[in-house]
Coordinates of C-alpha atoms in Angstrom, one line a residue:
X141 CA -62.2 -25.4 -78.5
X142 CA -61.9 -21.9 -80.1
X143 CA -65.3 -21.1 -77.9
X144 CA -62.6 -21.9 -74.7
X145 CA -59.8 -20.3 -76.1
X146 CA -62.3 -17.0 -76.0
X147 CA -63.2 -17.6 -72.8
X148 CA -59.5 -18.0 -71.5
X149 CA -58.9 -14.6 -73.4
X150 CA -62.2 -12.8 -72.2
X151 CA -61.0 -13.6 -68.1
X152 CA -57.5 -12.8 -68.8
X153 CA -58.3 -9.9 -69.3
X154 CA -61.0 -9.3 -66.7
X155 CA -58.1 -10.7 -64.0
X156 CA -56.0 -7.8 -65.6
X157 CA -58.6 -5.3 -65.4
X158 CA -59.0 -6.9 -61.5
X159 CA -55.5 -5.3 -61.2
X160 CA -54.0 -9.1 -60.8
X161 CA -50.3 -9.1 -61.9
X162 CA -50.7 -8.8 -65.7
X163 CA -47.3 -10.9 -66.6
X164 CA -48.2 -13.7 -64.3
X165 CA -51.9 -13.5 -65.7
X166 CA -50.5 -13.7 -69.1
X167 CA -48.2 -16.5 -69.0
X168 CA -50.4 -18.7 -66.9
X169 CA -52.9 -17.9 -70.0
X170 CA -49.9 -18.6 -72.5
X171 CA -49.5 -22.1 -71.3
X172 CA -53.3 -22.9 -70.3
X173 CA -53.9 -22.7 -74.1
X174 CA -51.0 -24.3 -75.2
X175 CA -51.8 -27.4 -72.9
X176 CA -55.2 -27.3 -74.2
X177 CA -54.1 -26.8 -78.2
X178 CA -51.5 -30.0 -77.7
X179 CA -54.5 -32.0 -76.7
X180 CA -56.3 -31.6 -80.1
X181 CA -52.9 -32.2 -81.6
X182 CA -51.7 -28.5 -82.1
X183 CA -47.9 -28.2 -83.3
X184 CA -47.4 -25.0 -80.9
X185 CA -46.1 -27.2 -77.7
X186 CA -45.0 -25.7 -74.4
X187 CA -41.2 -25.7 -75.2
X188 CA -42.2 -23.4 -78.5
X189 CA -44.4 -21.2 -76.2
X190 CA -41.6 -21.0 -73.4
X191 CA -38.6 -20.3 -76.2
X192 CA -41.2 -17.5 -77.4
X193 CA -41.1 -16.4 -73.6
X194 CA -37.2 -16.6 -73.9
X195 CA -36.6 -15.0 -77.1
X196 CA -38.2 -11.9 -76.1
X197 CA -36.1 -11.3 -72.9
X198 CA -33.1 -11.3 -75.2
X199 CA -34.8 -9.5 -77.9
X200 CA -31.6 -7.6 -78.9
X201 CA -32.3 -4.0 -79.8
X202 CA -35.5 -4.2 -78.3
X203 CA -34.4 -4.8 -75.0
X204 CA -31.5 -2.3 -75.2
X205 CA -33.8 0.2 -76.6
X206 CA -36.1 -0.1 -73.7
X207 CA -33.4 -0.4 -71.2
X208 CA -31.3 2.7 -71.9
X209 CA -34.4 4.7 -72.4
X210 CA -35.7 4.1 -69.1
X211 CA -32.0 4.5 -67.3
X212 CA -32.3 7.9 -69.4
X213 CA -35.4 8.8 -68.0
X214 CA -34.4 8.5 -64.4
X215 CA -31.1 9.7 -65.2
X216 CA -32.4 13.7 -66.5
X217 CA -35.1 12.9 -63.3
X218 CA -32.2 12.9 -60.8
X219 CA -30.7 16.2 -62.3
X220 CA -33.4 17.9 -62.6
X221 CA -32.9 18.4 -66.1
X222 CA -36.2 17.6 -66.4
X223 CA -37.6 19.8 -64.4
X224 CA -35.8 22.9 -66.3
X225 CA -37.4 21.9 -69.3
X226 CA -40.9 21.5 -67.9
X227 CA -40.5 25.0 -66.5
X228 CA -39.7 26.4 -69.7
X229 CA -42.2 25.4 -71.7
X230 CA -44.8 26.1 -68.8
X231 CA -43.9 29.9 -68.3
X232 CA -45.5 30.9 -71.3
X233 CA -48.6 29.8 -70.6
X234 CA -49.3 32.4 -68.0
X235 CA -48.8 35.0 -70.6
X236 CA -51.6 33.9 -72.8
X237 CA -55.0 33.0 -70.8
X238 CA -56.9 31.6 -73.9
X239 CA -54.2 29.1 -74.7
X240 CA -53.8 27.8 -71.1
X241 CA -55.7 24.2 -71.2
X242 CA -54.8 23.5 -74.9
X243 CA -51.3 24.6 -74.6
X244 CA -51.5 22.8 -70.9
X245 CA -52.1 19.6 -73.5
X246 CA -49.6 20.1 -75.8
X247 CA -46.5 20.8 -73.9
X248 CA -47.8 17.4 -71.7
X249 CA -48.0 15.6 -74.9
X250 CA -44.4 16.9 -76.2
X251 CA -42.7 16.1 -72.8
X252 CA -44.5 12.8 -72.9
X253 CA -42.4 11.8 -76.1
X254 CA -39.2 12.6 -74.6
X255 CA -39.7 11.1 -71.5
X256 CA -42.2 8.3 -72.1
X257 CA -43.9 7.0 -68.8
X258 CA -47.3 8.4 -68.6
X259 CA -47.3 7.9 -64.8
X260 CA -44.0 9.8 -64.6
X261 CA -44.9 12.4 -66.9
X262 CA -48.4 12.8 -64.7
X263 CA -46.2 13.1 -61.7
X264 CA -43.6 15.6 -63.0
X265 CA -45.4 17.7 -65.3
X266 CA -48.5 17.3 -62.9
X267 CA -46.5 18.7 -59.7
X268 CA -45.8 22.0 -61.6
X269 CA -48.5 22.8 -64.0
X270 CA -51.5 22.1 -62.1
X271 CA -50.4 24.5 -59.7
X272 CA -50.1 27.1 -62.3
X273 CA -53.2 26.7 -64.0
X274 CA -55.0 26.5 -60.3
X275 CA -53.3 29.9 -59.8
X276 CA -54.7 31.0 -62.8
X277 CA -58.4 30.3 -61.2
X278 CA -59.0 27.3 -63.4
X279 CA -60.9 24.7 -62.0
X280 CA -59.1 21.9 -60.4
X281 CA -60.7 19.1 -62.2
X282 CA -59.8 20.7 -65.7
X283 CA -56.3 21.5 -64.7
X284 CA -55.8 18.0 -64.2
X285 CA -58.1 16.7 -67.2
X286 CA -55.7 19.2 -69.6
X287 CA -52.3 17.0 -67.8
X288 CA -53.8 14.0 -67.9
X289 CA -55.0 14.2 -71.6
X290 CA -51.3 15.2 -72.9
X291 CA -50.0 11.7 -71.2
X292 CA -50.3 9.8 -74.4
X293 CA -47.7 11.5 -76.4
X294 CA -45.5 8.6 -76.1
X295 CA -47.0 7.0 -78.5
X296 CA -44.3 8.2 -81.4
X297 CA -41.6 8.2 -79.0
X298 CA -38.8 5.6 -79.6
X299 CA -38.6 4.4 -76.4
X300 CA -42.2 3.0 -76.1
X301 CA -41.8 -0.5 -76.7
X302 CA -44.8 -0.9 -79.4
X303 CA -42.7 1.1 -82.1
X304 CA -39.5 -1.3 -81.9
X305 CA -41.7 -4.1 -81.8
X306 CA -43.8 -2.7 -84.8
X307 CA -40.6 -2.6 -86.6
X308 CA -39.1 -5.5 -86.1
X309 CA -42.9 -7.8 -87.1
X310 CA -42.3 -5.1 -90.8
X311 CA -38.9 -6.2 -91.0
X312 CA -39.7 -9.9 -90.8
X313 CA -42.0 -9.4 -93.2
X314 CA -39.7 -7.6 -95.3
X315 CA -42.1 -4.3 -95.4
X316 CA -38.9 -2.3 -94.3
X317 CA -35.2 -2.9 -94.9
X318 CA -34.1 -2.6 -91.7
X319 CA -36.0 -2.5 -87.7
X320 CA -35.7 1.2 -87.5
X321 CA -38.1 2.3 -85.0
X322 CA -37.9 5.8 -86.4
X323 CA -39.3 4.6 -89.4
X324 CA -42.9 3.6 -87.5
X325 CA -42.6 7.1 -86.0
X326 CA -42.5 8.9 -88.9
X327 CA -45.4 7.4 -90.4
X328 CA -47.2 7.7 -87.4
X329 CA -46.2 11.2 -86.0
X330 CA -48.6 13.8 -88.2
X331 CA -51.8 11.2 -87.6
X332 CA -51.1 11.2 -84.1
X333 CA -50.1 14.8 -83.9
X334 CA -53.6 15.8 -85.6
X335 CA -55.0 13.7 -83.0
X336 CA -53.7 15.5 -80.0
X337 CA -54.2 18.8 -81.5
X338 CA -57.7 18.1 -82.2
X339 CA -58.1 16.4 -78.6
X340 CA -56.7 20.1 -77.3
X341 CA -59.3 21.9 -79.0
X342 CA -62.0 19.6 -78.1
X343 CA -61.2 19.9 -74.5
X344 CA -60.7 23.5 -75.1
X345 CA -64.4 23.9 -75.8
X346 CA -65.5 21.7 -73.6
X347 CA -63.8 24.1 -70.9
X348 CA -65.4 26.9 -72.3
X349 CA -69.0 25.1 -72.6
X350 CA -68.5 24.0 -68.7
X351 CA -66.9 27.2 -67.3
X352 CA -63.9 26.0 -65.9
X353 CA -60.9 28.1 -67.7
X354 CA -58.9 30.9 -66.6
X355 CA -61.3 32.8 -64.0
X356 CA -63.7 30.5 -63.3
X357 CA -62.6 30.0 -59.7
X358 CA -64.1 32.5 -57.5
X359 CA -61.3 31.7 -55.0
X360 CA -59.1 34.3 -54.2
X361 CA -57.1 32.6 -51.3
X362 CA -55.5 30.2 -54.0
X363 CA -51.6 30.9 -53.3
X364 CA -49.6 31.5 -56.5
X365 CA -47.4 29.1 -57.8
X366 CA -44.5 30.9 -56.3
X367 CA -42.4 27.9 -57.7
X368 CA -43.0 28.5 -60.8
X369 CA -42.5 32.3 -61.0
X370 CA -38.9 32.2 -59.2
X371 CA -37.7 29.0 -60.5
X372 CA -34.5 30.4 -63.0
X373 CA -34.7 27.9 -66.0
X374 CA -31.0 27.1 -67.3
X375 CA -31.4 26.8 -70.7
X376 CA -29.0 24.2 -71.5
X377 CA -30.2 22.1 -68.8
X378 CA -33.9 22.0 -70.4
X379 CA -32.2 21.2 -73.8
X380 CA -30.6 18.1 -72.8
X381 CA -33.3 16.0 -72.3
X382 CA -34.4 16.6 -76.0
X383 CA -30.8 16.1 -77.3
X384 CA -31.4 11.9 -77.5
X385 CA -34.9 12.7 -79.8
X386 CA -33.1 15.6 -81.9
X387 CA -30.2 12.6 -82.4
X388 CA -32.7 10.4 -83.7
X389 CA -34.6 12.7 -85.8
X390 CA -31.5 14.1 -87.6
X391 CA -30.0 10.2 -88.1
X392 CA -33.0 9.0 -89.8
X393 CA -33.7 7.8 -93.0
X394 CA -35.9 10.6 -93.9
X395 CA -33.5 13.0 -92.8
X396 CA -30.1 11.8 -93.0
X397 CA -27.6 14.0 -91.3
X398 CA -26.3 11.5 -89.7
X399 CA -25.5 8.2 -90.1
X400 CA -28.7 6.0 -89.6
X401 CA -26.7 3.1 -87.9
X402 CA -24.2 4.5 -85.7
X403 CA -26.9 6.5 -84.1
X404 CA -29.5 4.2 -82.8
X405 CA -31.7 5.0 -79.8
X406 CA -29.6 3.5 -77.1
X407 CA -26.9 5.2 -78.6
X408 CA -28.4 8.4 -78.3
X409 CA -29.7 7.7 -75.0
X410 CA -26.4 6.6 -73.8
X411 CA -25.4 10.0 -75.2
X412 CA -28.3 11.7 -73.2
X413 CA -27.3 10.2 -70.4
X414 CA -23.6 11.0 -70.5
X415 CA -24.4 14.7 -70.9
X416 CA -26.8 14.5 -67.6
X417 CA -23.8 12.8 -65.6
X418 CA -21.5 16.3 -67.1
X419 CA -24.7 17.8 -65.7
X420 CA -24.3 16.2 -62.1
X421 CA -20.7 16.5 -62.1
X422 CA -20.9 20.0 -62.9
X423 CA -24.0 20.5 -60.3
X424 CA -21.4 19.3 -57.7
X425 CA -23.9 16.1 -57.4
X426 CA -22.8 12.3 -56.8
X427 CA -21.9 11.2 -60.6
X428 CA -21.6 7.7 -58.7
X429 CA -25.5 8.5 -57.7
X430 CA -26.7 9.2 -61.2
X431 CA -25.1 6.2 -62.2
X432 CA -26.7 4.1 -60.1
X433 CA -30.2 6.2 -61.1
X434 CA -29.2 4.9 -64.6
X435 CA -29.0 1.4 -63.7
X436 CA -32.1 1.5 -61.7
X437 CA -34.1 2.5 -64.5
X438 CA -32.4 -0.1 -67.1
X439 CA -33.6 -2.7 -64.4
X440 CA -36.9 -1.2 -64.3
X441 CA -37.4 -1.1 -68.0
X442 CA -36.5 -4.4 -68.1
X443 CA -39.1 -5.4 -65.1
X444 CA -42.0 -3.4 -66.4
X445 CA -41.8 -3.8 -69.9
X446 CA -39.5 -6.2 -71.2
X447 CA -40.7 -9.5 -69.2
X448 CA -44.3 -7.9 -70.0
X449 CA -43.4 -8.2 -73.6
X450 CA -42.3 -11.7 -73.2
X451 CA -45.1 -12.3 -71.3
X452 CA -47.6 -11.3 -74.0
X453 CA -45.7 -13.5 -76.4
X454 CA -46.2 -16.4 -74.4
X455 CA -50.0 -15.6 -74.6
X456 CA -50.3 -14.7 -78.0
X457 CA -48.5 -18.6 -78.5
X458 CA -51.3 -19.9 -76.6
X459 CA -53.6 -18.0 -79.1
X460 CA -51.9 -19.8 -81.5
X461 CA -51.9 -23.2 -80.0
X462 CA -55.7 -23.6 -79.5
X463 CA -56.3 -22.0 -83.1
X464 CA -58.1 -19.0 -82.0
X465 CA -54.9 -16.6 -83.6
X466 CA -56.0 -18.6 -87.3
X467 CA -59.6 -18.3 -86.3
X468 CA -59.5 -14.6 -85.9
X469 CA -57.3 -14.3 -89.1
X470 CA -59.5 -16.2 -91.1
X471 CA -62.5 -13.9 -90.0
X472 CA -60.8 -10.7 -90.9
X473 CA -59.3 -11.5 -94.2
X474 CA -62.4 -11.6 -95.2
X475 CA -62.8 -7.9 -94.9
X476 CA -60.6 -5.0 -94.3
X477 CA -63.0 -2.8 -92.6
X478 CA -63.0 -5.5 -89.6
X479 CA -59.5 -5.8 -89.7
X480 CA -59.3 -1.9 -89.4
X481 CA -62.1 -1.8 -86.6
X482 CA -60.7 -4.6 -84.6
X483 CA -57.7 -2.6 -84.9
X484 CA -58.9 0.8 -82.7
X485 CA -61.6 -0.6 -80.6
X486 CA -60.1 -3.9 -79.6
X487 CA -56.6 -2.2 -78.1
X488 CA -59.0 1.1 -77.3
X489 CA -61.6 -0.4 -74.9
X490 CA -59.3 -3.1 -73.0
X491 CA -57.2 0.2 -72.1
X492 CA -60.0 2.2 -71.2
X493 CA -61.1 -0.8 -69.1
X494 CA -57.9 -1.8 -67.5
X495 CA -56.2 1.4 -67.3
X496 CA -53.3 -0.1 -69.1
X497 CA -52.9 -0.5 -73.0
X498 CA -49.8 -2.5 -72.7
X499 CA -51.5 -6.0 -72.6
X500 CA -54.0 -5.8 -75.0
X501 CA -51.8 -4.4 -77.3
X502 CA -49.0 -6.0 -77.0
X503 CA -51.4 -9.5 -77.4
X504 CA -52.9 -8.0 -80.5
X505 CA -49.4 -7.1 -82.4
X506 CA -47.9 -10.3 -81.6
X507 CA -50.9 -12.4 -82.4
X508 CA -52.8 -10.3 -85.3
X509 CA -50.1 -7.8 -86.7
X510 CA -48.0 -10.0 -88.3
X511 CA -50.8 -11.3 -91.3
X512 CA -51.4 -7.5 -91.8
X513 CA -50.7 -7.9 -95.8
X514 CA -53.3 -11.0 -95.8
X515 CA -55.9 -8.2 -94.7
X516 CA -54.7 -5.6 -97.6
X517 CA -52.4 -3.5 -94.9
X518 CA -49.2 -2.8 -94.0
X519 CA -47.7 -4.1 -90.9
X520 CA -46.9 -0.3 -89.6
X521 CA -50.3 0.8 -90.3
X522 CA -52.1 -2.0 -88.4
X523 CA -49.8 -2.2 -85.6
X524 CA -49.4 1.3 -84.9
X525 CA -52.7 1.9 -84.9
X526 CA -53.3 -0.7 -82.0
X527 CA -51.0 0.5 -80.1
X528 CA -52.0 4.1 -80.7
X529 CA -55.6 3.3 -79.7
X530 CA -54.6 1.9 -76.8
X531 CA -52.7 5.4 -75.2
X532 CA -55.3 6.9 -76.2
X533 CA -58.0 4.6 -74.5
X534 CA -55.7 5.0 -71.6
X535 CA -55.9 8.6 -71.5
X536 CA -59.8 8.0 -70.6
X537 CA -59.2 5.5 -68.1
X538 CA -60.3 6.5 -64.7
X539 CA -58.0 3.8 -62.9
X540 CA -55.2 4.4 -65.0
X541 CA -52.0 5.6 -63.0
X542 CA -51.6 8.8 -64.5
X543 CA -55.2 9.9 -63.4
X544 CA -54.8 8.7 -59.9
X545 CA -51.3 10.8 -59.7
X546 CA -53.0 13.9 -61.0
X547 CA -56.3 13.7 -59.4
X548 CA -54.3 13.5 -56.0
X549 CA -52.3 16.7 -56.9
X550 CA -55.7 18.6 -57.7
X551 CA -57.7 17.0 -54.8
X552 CA -60.5 16.0 -57.1
X553 CA -62.1 12.5 -58.2
X554 CA -60.1 10.3 -61.1
X555 CA -63.4 9.6 -62.3
X556 CA -64.4 13.4 -62.9
X557 CA -61.1 14.1 -64.3
X558 CA -62.0 10.9 -66.5
X559 CA -65.4 12.4 -67.8
X560 CA -63.4 15.5 -69.1
X561 CA -60.9 13.5 -71.2
X562 CA -63.4 11.0 -72.7
X563 CA -64.9 13.6 -75.7
X564 CA -61.3 14.6 -76.7
X565 CA -59.6 10.9 -76.8
X566 CA -62.9 9.5 -79.0
X567 CA -62.0 12.6 -81.2
X568 CA -58.5 11.6 -81.1
X569 CA -59.0 8.2 -82.0
X570 CA -60.7 8.9 -85.1
X571 CA -58.5 11.3 -86.5
X572 CA -55.5 9.0 -85.9
X573 CA -57.0 6.0 -87.6
X574 CA -58.3 7.8 -90.3
X575 CA -55.1 9.6 -90.9
X576 CA -53.2 6.3 -90.5
X577 CA -55.8 4.0 -92.6
X578 CA -56.8 6.4 -95.0
X579 CA -53.8 8.6 -95.6
X580 CA -50.9 6.8 -94.3

């Protein structure tokens, strides 16, 4: 029965890799494993699996966090506040050629923390930054790679589904006093930032070796980025997308300048949304339309993220029913090194193969992370590493949505872009894992 479970899991991720609907695939696999588990007397029934699905749909703070973050992001796009922030950060790059490539990586990475959508940040930053880099005679494929390499900054965003998820698991395990995503983020921020810096440096070195940096192309007919030069940045509008993140940091338990319970993620996102509404009013945009954008973003967040998490919970219930979870946990109990290796390699490889780390990281965190103490690790360590490895793995996948968007903007092959981000991503995942497991 265990080997049947292994086969179902492999088929599940193969179907996801083939771009079948991930939510449906996870649910069907979960139901199938639950039925097979019942045949051998498992206590995890279909009712239990269905309740695991339903519980995620009404998962309190987790659902409100996701929908408000997505709604806020849609409002920032509608009011053009995100454009002002991008222009404010990108413009200085044109003045210092040496830092153009690593600077492009880090700018995208930081922006992805604020607006935690890999494809969304790829589109909004890529359409501005890639023409600017090409105008500096950076080869288009390297320009796309620099932006793509920064699209995993969301791993330390309070709006990413995994950080609240890990916080909830850690709270249930009695590891932390409250299910506060900022506790997880503070623990993973330094290792993640170190990984990002190392990745940016490795890409810069690769750029020098391949001679694809500033001044490398002989095409004198490339038009300069007139939009970048002529765009007038409004400092207030540029700061508004940062306000919720700033409030969350100063309200975290580590800083404590504001009451943590009052300034939760949803409250901070609603404050940012309200500021966006004021901007829309001042700019004579439709406030009603801004409201619709928030609702649309919240709805997309529920559809694309919350339901996926519910499907992953049902999949995890199926793994438990068929005995696969118990077998994996028993195998990992014998060696802390095996647990650490699995948390890094499993989600990392699946994200690279599938172009999305969500399914792999969610399944890992639902099925394995709650047992972290059995491996001599903390829930925060195990869960954070799994989700960050998935984010980094996606950033070297040639079929990720972000790379397809960026390759289209640059007019290059996505595979060529992924080739350039592969080595920096490998360096990043090693640095991140060492930082979390050794120094965390």
